[in-house]
XYZ file of C-alpha atoms in Angstrom:
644
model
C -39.494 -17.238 -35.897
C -41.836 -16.082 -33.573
C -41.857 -19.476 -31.397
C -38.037 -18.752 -31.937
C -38.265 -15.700 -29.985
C -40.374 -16.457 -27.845
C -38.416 -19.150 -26.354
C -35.244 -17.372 -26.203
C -36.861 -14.353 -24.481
C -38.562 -16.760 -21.649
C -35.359 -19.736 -21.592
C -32.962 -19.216 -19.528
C -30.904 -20.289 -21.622
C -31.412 -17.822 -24.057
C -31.701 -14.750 -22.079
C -28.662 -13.419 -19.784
C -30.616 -10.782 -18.424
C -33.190 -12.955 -16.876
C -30.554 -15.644 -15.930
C -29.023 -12.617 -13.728
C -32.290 -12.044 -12.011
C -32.960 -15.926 -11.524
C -29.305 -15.881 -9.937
C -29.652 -14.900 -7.191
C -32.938 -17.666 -6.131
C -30.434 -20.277 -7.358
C -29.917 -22.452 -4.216
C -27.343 -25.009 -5.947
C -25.677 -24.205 -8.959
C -25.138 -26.802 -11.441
C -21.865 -26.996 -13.259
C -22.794 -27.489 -17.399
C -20.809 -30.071 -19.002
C -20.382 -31.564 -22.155
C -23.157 -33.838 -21.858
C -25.265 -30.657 -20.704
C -24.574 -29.105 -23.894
C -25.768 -31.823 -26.090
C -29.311 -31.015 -24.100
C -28.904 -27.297 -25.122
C -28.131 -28.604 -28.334
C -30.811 -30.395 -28.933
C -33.393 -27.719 -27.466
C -32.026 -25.298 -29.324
C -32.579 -27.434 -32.551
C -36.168 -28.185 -31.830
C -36.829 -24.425 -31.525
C -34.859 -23.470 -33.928
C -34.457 -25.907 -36.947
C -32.416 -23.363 -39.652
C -30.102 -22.794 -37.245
C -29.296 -26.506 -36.371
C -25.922 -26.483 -38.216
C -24.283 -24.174 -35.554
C -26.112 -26.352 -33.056
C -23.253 -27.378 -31.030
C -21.139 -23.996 -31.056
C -24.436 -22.845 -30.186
C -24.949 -24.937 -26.841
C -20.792 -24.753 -25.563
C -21.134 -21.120 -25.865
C -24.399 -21.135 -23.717
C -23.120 -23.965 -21.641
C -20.099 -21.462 -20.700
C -21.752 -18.413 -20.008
C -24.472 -20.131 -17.663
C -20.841 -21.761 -16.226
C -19.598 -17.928 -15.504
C -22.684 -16.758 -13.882
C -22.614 -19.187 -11.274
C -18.776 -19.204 -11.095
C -19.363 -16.503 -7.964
C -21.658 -19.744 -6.384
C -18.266 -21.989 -6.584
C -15.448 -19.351 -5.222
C -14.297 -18.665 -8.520
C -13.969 -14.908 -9.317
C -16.088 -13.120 -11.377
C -14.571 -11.196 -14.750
C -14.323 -7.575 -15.217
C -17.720 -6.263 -16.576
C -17.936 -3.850 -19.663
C -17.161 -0.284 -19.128
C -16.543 1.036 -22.379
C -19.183 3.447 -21.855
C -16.455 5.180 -19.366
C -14.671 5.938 -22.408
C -13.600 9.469 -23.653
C -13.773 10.191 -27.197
C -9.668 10.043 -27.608
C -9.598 6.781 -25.689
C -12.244 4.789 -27.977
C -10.302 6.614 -30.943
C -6.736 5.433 -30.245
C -5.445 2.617 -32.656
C -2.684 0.104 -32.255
C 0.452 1.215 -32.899
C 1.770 -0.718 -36.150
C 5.081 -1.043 -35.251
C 4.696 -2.168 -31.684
C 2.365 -4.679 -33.128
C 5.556 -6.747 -34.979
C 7.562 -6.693 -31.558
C 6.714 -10.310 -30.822
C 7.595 -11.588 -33.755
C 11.112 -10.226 -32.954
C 11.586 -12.977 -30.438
C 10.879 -15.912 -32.477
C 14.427 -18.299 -32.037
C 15.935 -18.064 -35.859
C 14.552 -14.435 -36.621
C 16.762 -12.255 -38.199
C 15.400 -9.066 -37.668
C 15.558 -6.324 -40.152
C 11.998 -4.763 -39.024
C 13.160 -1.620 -36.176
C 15.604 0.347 -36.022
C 16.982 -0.727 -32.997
C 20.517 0.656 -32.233
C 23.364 -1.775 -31.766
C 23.933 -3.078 -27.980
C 27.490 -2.467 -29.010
C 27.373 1.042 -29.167
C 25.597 1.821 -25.709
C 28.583 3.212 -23.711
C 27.511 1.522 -20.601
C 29.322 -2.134 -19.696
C 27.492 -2.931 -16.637
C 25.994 -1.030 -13.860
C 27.592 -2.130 -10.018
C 25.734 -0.301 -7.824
C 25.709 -1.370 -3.409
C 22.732 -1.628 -2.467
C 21.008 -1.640 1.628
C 19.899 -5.432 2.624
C 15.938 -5.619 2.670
C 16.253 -5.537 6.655
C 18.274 -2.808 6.938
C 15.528 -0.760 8.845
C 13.545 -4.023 10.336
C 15.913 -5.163 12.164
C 17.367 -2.529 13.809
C 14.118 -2.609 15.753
C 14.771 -6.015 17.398
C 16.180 -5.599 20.958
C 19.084 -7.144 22.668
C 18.555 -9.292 26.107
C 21.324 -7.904 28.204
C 20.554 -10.184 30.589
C 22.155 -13.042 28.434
C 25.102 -12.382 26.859
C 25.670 -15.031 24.816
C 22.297 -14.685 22.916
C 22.648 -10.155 22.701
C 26.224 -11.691 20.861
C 23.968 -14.357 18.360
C 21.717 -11.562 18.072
C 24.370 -8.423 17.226
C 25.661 -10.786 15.280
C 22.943 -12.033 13.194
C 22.084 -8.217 12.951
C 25.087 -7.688 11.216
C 24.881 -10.140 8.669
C 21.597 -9.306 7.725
C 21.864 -6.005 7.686
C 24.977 -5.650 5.738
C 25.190 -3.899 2.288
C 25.845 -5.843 -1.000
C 27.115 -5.185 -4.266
C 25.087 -5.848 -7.573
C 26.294 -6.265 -10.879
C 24.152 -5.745 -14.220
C 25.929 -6.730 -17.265
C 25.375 -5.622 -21.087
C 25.232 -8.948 -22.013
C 23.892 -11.873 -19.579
C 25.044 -14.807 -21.866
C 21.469 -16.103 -21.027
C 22.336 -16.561 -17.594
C 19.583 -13.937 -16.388
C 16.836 -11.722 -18.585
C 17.969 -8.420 -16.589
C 20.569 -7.043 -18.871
C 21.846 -3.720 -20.243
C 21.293 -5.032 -24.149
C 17.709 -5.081 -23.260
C 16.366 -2.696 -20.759
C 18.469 0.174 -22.693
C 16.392 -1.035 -26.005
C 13.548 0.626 -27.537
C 10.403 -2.204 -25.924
C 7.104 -2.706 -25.454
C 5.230 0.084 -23.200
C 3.779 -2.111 -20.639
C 6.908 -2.433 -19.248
C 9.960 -4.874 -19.017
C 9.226 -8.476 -18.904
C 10.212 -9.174 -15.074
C 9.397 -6.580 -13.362
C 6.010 -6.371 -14.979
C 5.636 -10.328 -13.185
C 7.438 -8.732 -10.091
C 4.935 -6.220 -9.633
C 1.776 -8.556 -10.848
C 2.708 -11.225 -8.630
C 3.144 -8.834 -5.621
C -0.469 -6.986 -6.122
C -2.346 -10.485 -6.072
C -0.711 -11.165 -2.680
C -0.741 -8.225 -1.546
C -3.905 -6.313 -2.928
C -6.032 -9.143 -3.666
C -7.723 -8.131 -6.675
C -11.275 -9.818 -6.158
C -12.042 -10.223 -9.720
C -10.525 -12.741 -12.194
C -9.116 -10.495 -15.237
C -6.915 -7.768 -13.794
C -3.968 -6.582 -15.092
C -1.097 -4.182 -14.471
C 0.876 -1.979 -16.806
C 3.917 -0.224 -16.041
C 3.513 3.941 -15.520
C 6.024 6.930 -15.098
C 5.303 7.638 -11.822
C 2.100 8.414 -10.185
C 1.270 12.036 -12.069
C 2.313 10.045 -15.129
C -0.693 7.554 -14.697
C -3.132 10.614 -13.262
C -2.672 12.313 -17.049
C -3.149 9.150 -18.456
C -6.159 7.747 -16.821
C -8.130 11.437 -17.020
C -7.727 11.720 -20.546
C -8.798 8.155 -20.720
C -12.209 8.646 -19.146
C -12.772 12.293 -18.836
C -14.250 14.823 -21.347
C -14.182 18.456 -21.464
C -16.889 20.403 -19.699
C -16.498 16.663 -17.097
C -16.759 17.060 -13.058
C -14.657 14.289 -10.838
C -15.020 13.754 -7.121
C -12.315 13.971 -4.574
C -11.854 14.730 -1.244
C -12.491 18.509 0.133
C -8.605 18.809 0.540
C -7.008 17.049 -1.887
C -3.465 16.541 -3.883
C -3.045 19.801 -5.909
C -1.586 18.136 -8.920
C -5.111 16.126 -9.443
C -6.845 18.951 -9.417
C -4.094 20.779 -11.995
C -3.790 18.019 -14.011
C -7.587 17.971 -14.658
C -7.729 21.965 -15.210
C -6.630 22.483 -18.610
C -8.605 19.366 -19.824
C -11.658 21.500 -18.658
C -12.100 18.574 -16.228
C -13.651 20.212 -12.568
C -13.261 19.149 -8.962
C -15.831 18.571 -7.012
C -14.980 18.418 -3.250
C -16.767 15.453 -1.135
C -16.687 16.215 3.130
C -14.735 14.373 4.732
C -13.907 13.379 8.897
C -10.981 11.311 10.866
C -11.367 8.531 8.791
C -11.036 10.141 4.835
C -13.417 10.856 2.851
C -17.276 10.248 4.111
C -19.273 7.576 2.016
C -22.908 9.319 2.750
C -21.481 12.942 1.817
C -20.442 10.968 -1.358
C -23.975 9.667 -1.898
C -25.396 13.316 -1.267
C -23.582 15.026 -3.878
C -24.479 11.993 -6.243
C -28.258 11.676 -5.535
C -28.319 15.754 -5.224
C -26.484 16.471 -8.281
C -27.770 19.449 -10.297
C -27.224 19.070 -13.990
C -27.260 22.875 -14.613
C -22.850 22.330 -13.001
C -22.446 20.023 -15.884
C -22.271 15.557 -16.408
C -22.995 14.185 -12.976
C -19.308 13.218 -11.925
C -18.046 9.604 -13.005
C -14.951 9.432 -11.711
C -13.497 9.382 -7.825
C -9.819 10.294 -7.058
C -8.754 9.438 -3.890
C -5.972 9.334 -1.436
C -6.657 6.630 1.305
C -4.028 6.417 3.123
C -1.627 9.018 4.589
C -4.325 11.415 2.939
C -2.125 14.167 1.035
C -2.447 16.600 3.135
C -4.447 15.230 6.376
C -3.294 12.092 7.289
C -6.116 10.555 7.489
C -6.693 6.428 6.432
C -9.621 4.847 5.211
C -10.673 1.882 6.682
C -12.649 -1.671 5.682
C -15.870 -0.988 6.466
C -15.405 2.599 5.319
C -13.738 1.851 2.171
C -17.459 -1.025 1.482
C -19.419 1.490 1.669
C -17.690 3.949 -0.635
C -17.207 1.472 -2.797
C -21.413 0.420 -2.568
C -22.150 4.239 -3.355
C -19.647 3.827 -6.639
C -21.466 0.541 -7.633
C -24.981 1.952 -7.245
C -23.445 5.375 -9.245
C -21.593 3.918 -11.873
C -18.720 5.885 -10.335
C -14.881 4.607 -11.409
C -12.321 5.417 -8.240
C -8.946 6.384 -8.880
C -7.122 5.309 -6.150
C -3.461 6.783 -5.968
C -2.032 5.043 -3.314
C 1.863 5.828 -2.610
C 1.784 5.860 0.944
C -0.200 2.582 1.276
C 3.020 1.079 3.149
C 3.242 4.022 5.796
C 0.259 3.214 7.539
C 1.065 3.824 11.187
C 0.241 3.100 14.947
C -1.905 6.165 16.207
C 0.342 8.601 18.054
C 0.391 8.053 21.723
C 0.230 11.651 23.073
C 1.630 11.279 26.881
C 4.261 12.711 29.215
C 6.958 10.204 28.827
C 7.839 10.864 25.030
C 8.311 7.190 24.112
C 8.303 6.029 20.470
C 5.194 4.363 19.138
C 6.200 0.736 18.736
C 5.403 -0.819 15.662
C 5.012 -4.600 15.476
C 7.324 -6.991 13.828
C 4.839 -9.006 12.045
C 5.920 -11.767 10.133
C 5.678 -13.084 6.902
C 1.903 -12.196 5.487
C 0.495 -11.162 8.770
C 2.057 -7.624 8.556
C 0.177 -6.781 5.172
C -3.306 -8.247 6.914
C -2.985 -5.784 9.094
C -2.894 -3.091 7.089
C -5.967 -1.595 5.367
C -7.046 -3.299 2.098
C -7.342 -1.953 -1.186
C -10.049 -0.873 -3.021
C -9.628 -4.040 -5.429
C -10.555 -5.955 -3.046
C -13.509 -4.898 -2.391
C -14.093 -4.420 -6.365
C -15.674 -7.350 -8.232
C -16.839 -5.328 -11.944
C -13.256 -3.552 -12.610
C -14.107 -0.153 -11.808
C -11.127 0.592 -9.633
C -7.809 2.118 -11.415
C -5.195 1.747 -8.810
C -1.904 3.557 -8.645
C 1.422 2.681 -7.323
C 4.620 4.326 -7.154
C 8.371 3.280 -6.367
C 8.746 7.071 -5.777
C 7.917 6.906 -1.744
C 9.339 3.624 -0.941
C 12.469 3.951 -3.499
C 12.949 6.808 -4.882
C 10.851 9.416 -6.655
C 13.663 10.034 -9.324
C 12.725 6.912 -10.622
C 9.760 8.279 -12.117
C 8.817 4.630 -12.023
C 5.611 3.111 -11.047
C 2.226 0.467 -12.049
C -1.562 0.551 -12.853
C -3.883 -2.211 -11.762
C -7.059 -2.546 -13.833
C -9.667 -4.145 -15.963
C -8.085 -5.303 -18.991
C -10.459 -2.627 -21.149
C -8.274 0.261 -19.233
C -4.939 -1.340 -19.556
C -4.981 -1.814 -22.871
C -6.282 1.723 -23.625
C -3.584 3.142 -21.311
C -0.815 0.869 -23.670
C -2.049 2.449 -26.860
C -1.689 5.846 -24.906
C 1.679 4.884 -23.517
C 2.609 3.853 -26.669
C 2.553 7.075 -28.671
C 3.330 9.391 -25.519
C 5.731 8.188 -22.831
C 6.278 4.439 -24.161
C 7.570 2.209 -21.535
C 9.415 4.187 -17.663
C 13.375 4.397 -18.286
C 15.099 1.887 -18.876
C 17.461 2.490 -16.278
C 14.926 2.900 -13.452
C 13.389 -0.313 -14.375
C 16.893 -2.142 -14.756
C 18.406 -1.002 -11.607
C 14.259 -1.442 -9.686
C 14.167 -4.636 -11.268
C 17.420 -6.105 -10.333
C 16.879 -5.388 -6.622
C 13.581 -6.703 -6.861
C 14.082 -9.517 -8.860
C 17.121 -11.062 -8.114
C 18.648 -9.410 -5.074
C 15.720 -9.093 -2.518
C 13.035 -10.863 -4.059
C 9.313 -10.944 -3.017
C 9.569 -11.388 0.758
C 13.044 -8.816 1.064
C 10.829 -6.235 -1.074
C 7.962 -6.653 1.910
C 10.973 -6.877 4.773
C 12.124 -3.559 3.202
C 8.435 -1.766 3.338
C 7.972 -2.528 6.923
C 11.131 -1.409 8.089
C 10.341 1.875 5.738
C 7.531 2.240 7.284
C 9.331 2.076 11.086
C 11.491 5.023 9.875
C 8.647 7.322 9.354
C 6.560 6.242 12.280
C 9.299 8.177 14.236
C 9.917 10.913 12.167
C 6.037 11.431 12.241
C 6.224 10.887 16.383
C 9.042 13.630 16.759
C 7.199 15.682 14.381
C 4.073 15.460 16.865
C 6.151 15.521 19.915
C 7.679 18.711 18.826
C 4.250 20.020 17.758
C 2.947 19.343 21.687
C 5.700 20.683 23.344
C 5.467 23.799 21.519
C 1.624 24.478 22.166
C 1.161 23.186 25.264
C 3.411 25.093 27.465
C 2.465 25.246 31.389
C 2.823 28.484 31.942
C 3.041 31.786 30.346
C 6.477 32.597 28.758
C 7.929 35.950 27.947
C 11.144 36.645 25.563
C 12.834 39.556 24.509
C 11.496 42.725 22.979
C 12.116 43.194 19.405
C 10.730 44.506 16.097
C 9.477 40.693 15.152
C 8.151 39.541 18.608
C 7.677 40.867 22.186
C 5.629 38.964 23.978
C 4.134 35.475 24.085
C 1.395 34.275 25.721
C 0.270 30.039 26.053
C -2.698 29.228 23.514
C -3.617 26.112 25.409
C -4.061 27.601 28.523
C -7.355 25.648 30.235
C -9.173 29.016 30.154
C -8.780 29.361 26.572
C -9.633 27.151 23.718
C -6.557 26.243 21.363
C -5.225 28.576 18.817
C -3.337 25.797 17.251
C -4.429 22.038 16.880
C -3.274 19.168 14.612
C -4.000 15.896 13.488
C -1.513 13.208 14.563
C -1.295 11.182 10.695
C -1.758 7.627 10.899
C 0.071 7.223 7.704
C 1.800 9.178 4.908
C 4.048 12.114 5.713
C 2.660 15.015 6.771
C 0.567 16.624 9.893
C -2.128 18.580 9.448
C -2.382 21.855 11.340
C -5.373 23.947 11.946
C -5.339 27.693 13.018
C -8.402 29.885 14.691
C -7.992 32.467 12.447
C -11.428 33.555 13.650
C -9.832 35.174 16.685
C -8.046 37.987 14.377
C -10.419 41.372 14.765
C -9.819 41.755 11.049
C -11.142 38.598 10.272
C -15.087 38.743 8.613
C -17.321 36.275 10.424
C -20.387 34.253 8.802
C -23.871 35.375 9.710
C -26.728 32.905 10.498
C -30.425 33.789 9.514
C -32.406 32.958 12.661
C -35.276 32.278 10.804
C -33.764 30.126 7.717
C -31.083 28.563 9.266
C -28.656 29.584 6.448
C -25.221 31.007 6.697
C -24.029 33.732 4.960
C -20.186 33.329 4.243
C -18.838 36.902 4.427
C -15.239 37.793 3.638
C -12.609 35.251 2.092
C -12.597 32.364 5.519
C -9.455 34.154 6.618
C -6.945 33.464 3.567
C -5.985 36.799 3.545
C -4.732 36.494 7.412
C -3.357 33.189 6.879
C -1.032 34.566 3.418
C -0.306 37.199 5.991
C 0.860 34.448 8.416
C 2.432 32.121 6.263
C 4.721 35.364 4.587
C 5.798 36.107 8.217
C 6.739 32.299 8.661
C 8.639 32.645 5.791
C 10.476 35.216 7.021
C 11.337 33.493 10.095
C 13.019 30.710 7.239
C 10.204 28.487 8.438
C 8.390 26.628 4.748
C 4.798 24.977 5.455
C 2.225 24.521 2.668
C -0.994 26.625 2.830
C -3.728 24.716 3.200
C -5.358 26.357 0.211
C -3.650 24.867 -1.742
C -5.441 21.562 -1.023
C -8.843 22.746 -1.602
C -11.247 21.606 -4.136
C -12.527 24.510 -4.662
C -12.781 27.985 -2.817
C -16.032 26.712 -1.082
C -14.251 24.784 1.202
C -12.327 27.447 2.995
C -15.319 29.458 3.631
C -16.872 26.905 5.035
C -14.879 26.247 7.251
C -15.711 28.966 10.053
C -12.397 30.758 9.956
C -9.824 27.540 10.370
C -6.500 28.317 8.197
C -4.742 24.940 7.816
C -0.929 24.727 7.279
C 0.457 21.231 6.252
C 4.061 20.162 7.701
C 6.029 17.290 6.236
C 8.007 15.573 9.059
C 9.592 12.924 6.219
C 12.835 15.065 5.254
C 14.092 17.271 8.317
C 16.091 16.223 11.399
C 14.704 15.906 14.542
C 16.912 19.427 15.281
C 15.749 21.255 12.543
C 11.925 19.966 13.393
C 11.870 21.442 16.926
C 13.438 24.335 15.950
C 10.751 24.858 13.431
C 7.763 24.556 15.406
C 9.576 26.962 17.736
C 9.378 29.348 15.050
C 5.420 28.813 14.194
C 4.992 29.425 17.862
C 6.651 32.722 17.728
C 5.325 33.741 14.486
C 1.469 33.031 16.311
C 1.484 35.637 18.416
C 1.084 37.997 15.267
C -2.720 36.546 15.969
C -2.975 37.252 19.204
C -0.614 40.918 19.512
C -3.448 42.146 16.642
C -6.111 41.079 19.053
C -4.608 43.108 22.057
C -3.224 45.932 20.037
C -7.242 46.232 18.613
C -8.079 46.328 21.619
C -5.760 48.975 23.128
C -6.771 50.646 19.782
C -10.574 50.464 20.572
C -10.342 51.418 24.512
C -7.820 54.299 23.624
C -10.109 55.797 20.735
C -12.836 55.134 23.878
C -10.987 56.752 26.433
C -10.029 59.865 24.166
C -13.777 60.610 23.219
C -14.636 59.674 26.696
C -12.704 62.601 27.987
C -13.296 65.356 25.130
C -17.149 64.347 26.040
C -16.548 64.966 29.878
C -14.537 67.774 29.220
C -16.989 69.727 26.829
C -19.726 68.924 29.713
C -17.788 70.872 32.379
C -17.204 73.159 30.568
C -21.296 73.436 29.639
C -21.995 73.202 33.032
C -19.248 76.071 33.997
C -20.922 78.052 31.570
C -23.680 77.780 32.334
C -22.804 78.219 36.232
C -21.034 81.692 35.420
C -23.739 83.356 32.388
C -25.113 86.022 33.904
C -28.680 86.087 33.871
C -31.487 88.680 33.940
């Protein structure tokens, strides 16, 4: 025994950790085969004699691990690592669900099933669905100009155009007669949680060419929409009394969604480009155990970031992803504005449209940036999609990619919660998917999608400049809601009002100065420490104060509060009130005539800043003269006093 151990502590063979530290000084990996095994076989007899009868099993199991380990060498993928340690208490405690377990057997040709207690087909009151649907280049190629200069091609071209373009009808019967697996019999059945058959290969298929998974193992299970898969995944992973990291301003309905869970935010800075990979590393390293379990989990929004905009790129997206490696950190990545990545805005005089390039084929999604799975090679990414921004969101329809340990945790969860999305979403989804625009229309569609609300987001912007960067000062009437308006990007004066022109997702980001309002309670540096003491709320008084009056002026933005992590953030800020403004529902009418309104409503700012001071030089002026008065009157006195 102890030559036994000794051996499999120093062999390679017998030791994976030190074959992981050899692997890396490994110059040419060798490729085990059968014959290689017999070798391993026979070593492993010679050291071990009792266990010679399991000799062989033995050396093929050794044979194919030392295979794996150098599989990375070769191009081959590596497998999702084990992260069952990420595991809350009610994920490891979940069992399979006994009846789901007998579904397969349902399928066997010959089985007369008598297990579930499935309704009859018969009796759904639904025939077929016919629904007319918009061609996949509906959007893309209305983009395509027209050469007047040759007739007869603009009439091939309109032409084409129209064909292309056209609307068509689709059909989904009860019954298929075999002819096709998308029917009403089945997707109106009681099935399997993961999802139905072919749109769960629709939407597999279409992450590895799209997101490139870069490890071997990953799989996808269907989801009820993005907040659908949030619950899911926290329970999964989190425990009460549990922190996660997210972005300073993030989606409200993470943070929500983890609050009665007892499951904490913890807000990560962030810049231009999302959320910053060395502020993530500081709160990490820094982490004070007296706030609870150093965090574990990262939810993110990298692209279109609900509510600034902002999009993460490569190099970016590395080195978050190195900080999560070195951490142990899983990321959450909810990602439904991953096809709305955008040109950046071209601010200028001539209000042109931002062109957006017709790419064909594969070379539009290269240009876009890459997922988080691909730069994940352990399985510590759970990525979310959603139909609901590229579809519809009353689909309530969406898909998890994942290690294999988290998808089939999240199917025992889906299977005693939601089960599998509607049946009619995934029907009428997978139809157009499947059969009427298939893989390439589905990626035609997303691009012209995504042409739609580069323009919305350019008016939006457009507005936004006109409105706040007037070239000279305007007046309009008196009134009991405004008299008087004055430019807030004049050159003398910084801006009252900036924003961040999005490069993807729906929404600009607008920042106010509410420092400038007297009433508003400015920080206080110590001159010899350096440190700043926050006094007063940051302003969200003023800003509620501001947003009421923009509501009164029928004018709806979000308060930026709303996004923050916690109430740190605002304070820290230095007296900026944010507003968010969605540009992906209004007209271009209704938009201008909007930021009209905020421009209005912004003099309530600056009036309390000249009313304050009228206030302050009146109250000056009025002591000013009682003083001079009361001296001349002193001095009269004291003229006219008889003395002696």
């Amino acid at each position: 025994m102890m030559v036994l151990r000794l051996c499999s502590r120093c062999s390679p063979f017998g030791n994976p950790a030190l074959l992981r530290r050899r692997r890396s000084s490994l110059h040419r990996p060798r490729k085990y085969s059968s014959s290689s095994s017999s070798i391993l076989a026979l070593y492993i007899s010679v050291m071990s004699p009792q266990s010679f009868f399991r000799t062989d099993e033995m050396a093929a199991a050794l044979a194919e691990s030392i295979n794996e380990k150098h599989a990375t060498f070769e191009g081959k993928k590596p497998k999702a690592i084990d992260m069952s340690h990420h595991l809350s208490l009610l994920a490891k405690s979940r069992r399979n669900s006994p009846l789901k377990s007998i579904w397969p057997y349902m399928f066997i040709p010959g089985m007369i099933g008598l297990a579930g207690g499935l309704p009859h087909p018969d009796y759904f009151p639904y025939d077929q669905f016919s629904a007319q649907v918009q061609s996949s280049h509906h959007y893309t190629e209305a983009a395509i100009p027209t050469k007047a200069s040759n007739p007869l091609l603009s009439f091939f071209r309109n032409t084409q155009k129209a064909d292309s373009t056209a609307d068509s009808d689709i059909t989904i019967p009860k019954y298929s007669n075999g002819k096709s697996p998308i029917q009403l019999a089945t997707a109106l059945q009681y099935g399997q949680a993961q999802g139905l058959d072919y749109l769960l290969k629709f939407v597999k298929d279409f992450t590895a060419r799209v997101y490139k998974p870069a490890y071997e193992d990953w799989d996808v299970i269907m989801c009820c929409g993005s907040t659908d898969a949030l619950n899911k995944i926290l329970m999964m992973v989190c425990e009460r009394g549990d922190n996660f990291l997210c972005e300073e301003f993030t989606y409200p309905t993470a943070i929500e969604t983890g609050f009665p869970m007892g499951i904490s935010p913890v807000p990560v800075k962030m810049d231009g480009e999302g959320i910053i990979a060395t502020s993530l590393e500081d709160v990490l390293r820094n982490w004070d155990d007296a706030r609870g379990p150093r965090p574990r989990v990262l939810y993110t929004v990298p692209v279109g970031q609900n509510p600034t905009g902002s999009t993460i790129g490569r190099k970016r997206r590395q080195e978050v992803m190195e900080v999560c490696d070195k951490y142990d950190v899983l990321i959450i990545e909810d990602d439904p504005y991953y096809f709305l990545q955008m040109p950046q805005w071209q601010a200028s005089d001539s209000l042109s449209p931002t062109t957006t390039t017709a790419a064909a084929d594969d070379s539009w999604i290269d240009t876009l940036s890459p997922s988080y799975l691909q730069f994940d090679t352990q399985g510590r990414v759970l990525r979310i999609d959603s139909f609901s921004k590229v579809i519809a969101p009353g689909s309530r329809c969406g898909w998890i990619t994942s290690s294999p340990l988290f998808v089939e945790r999240l199917l025992r969860a889906s299977e005693v919660s939601t089960q599998q999305p509607s049946g009619f979403a995934q029907v009428l989804i997978g139809k157009l998917l499947v059969e009427e625009w298939g893989q390439q229309g589905w990626i035609e569609w997303l691009k012209g999608i995504r042409r739609e609300y580069t323009k919305r987001r350019d008016q939006a912007c457009q507005a936004l400049e006109e409105e706040f960067r007037p070239k000279e000062v305007l007046r309009v009437g008196e009134g009991e809601e405004e008299f008087g308006y004055t430019s807030v990007w004049r050159e003398r004066e910084d801006p009252l009002v900036t924003f961040v022109p999005p490069v993807g997702g729906m929404f600009v980001w607008c920042k106010v100065d509410i420092a400038r309002h007297p009433q508003f309670e400015s920080s206080i540096i110590d001159e010899k420490t350096g440190e700043v003491e926050v006094r007063g709320d940051g302003g969200v008084a003023l800003m509620d104060q501001l947003w009421q009056k923009l509501i009164d002026a029928k004018v709806l933005l979000v308060p930026g509060k709303f996004f923050a992590a916690d109430e740190s953030v605002l304070k820290e800020r230095g007296g900026a009130g944010y507003f968010r403004l969605a540009f992906s529902s209004s007209s271009e009418e209704d938009m201008k005539e909007a930021v009209k309104r905020f421009g209005k409503k912004l003099i309530w700012v600056r009036l309390r800043i000249w009313v304050w001071f009228a206030g302050v030089s009146s109250y000056v002026l009025f002591y000013s003269n009682i003083i001079t008065q009361s001296c001349y009157l002193i001095a009269l006195s004291y003229i006219f006093t008889p003395r002696g």
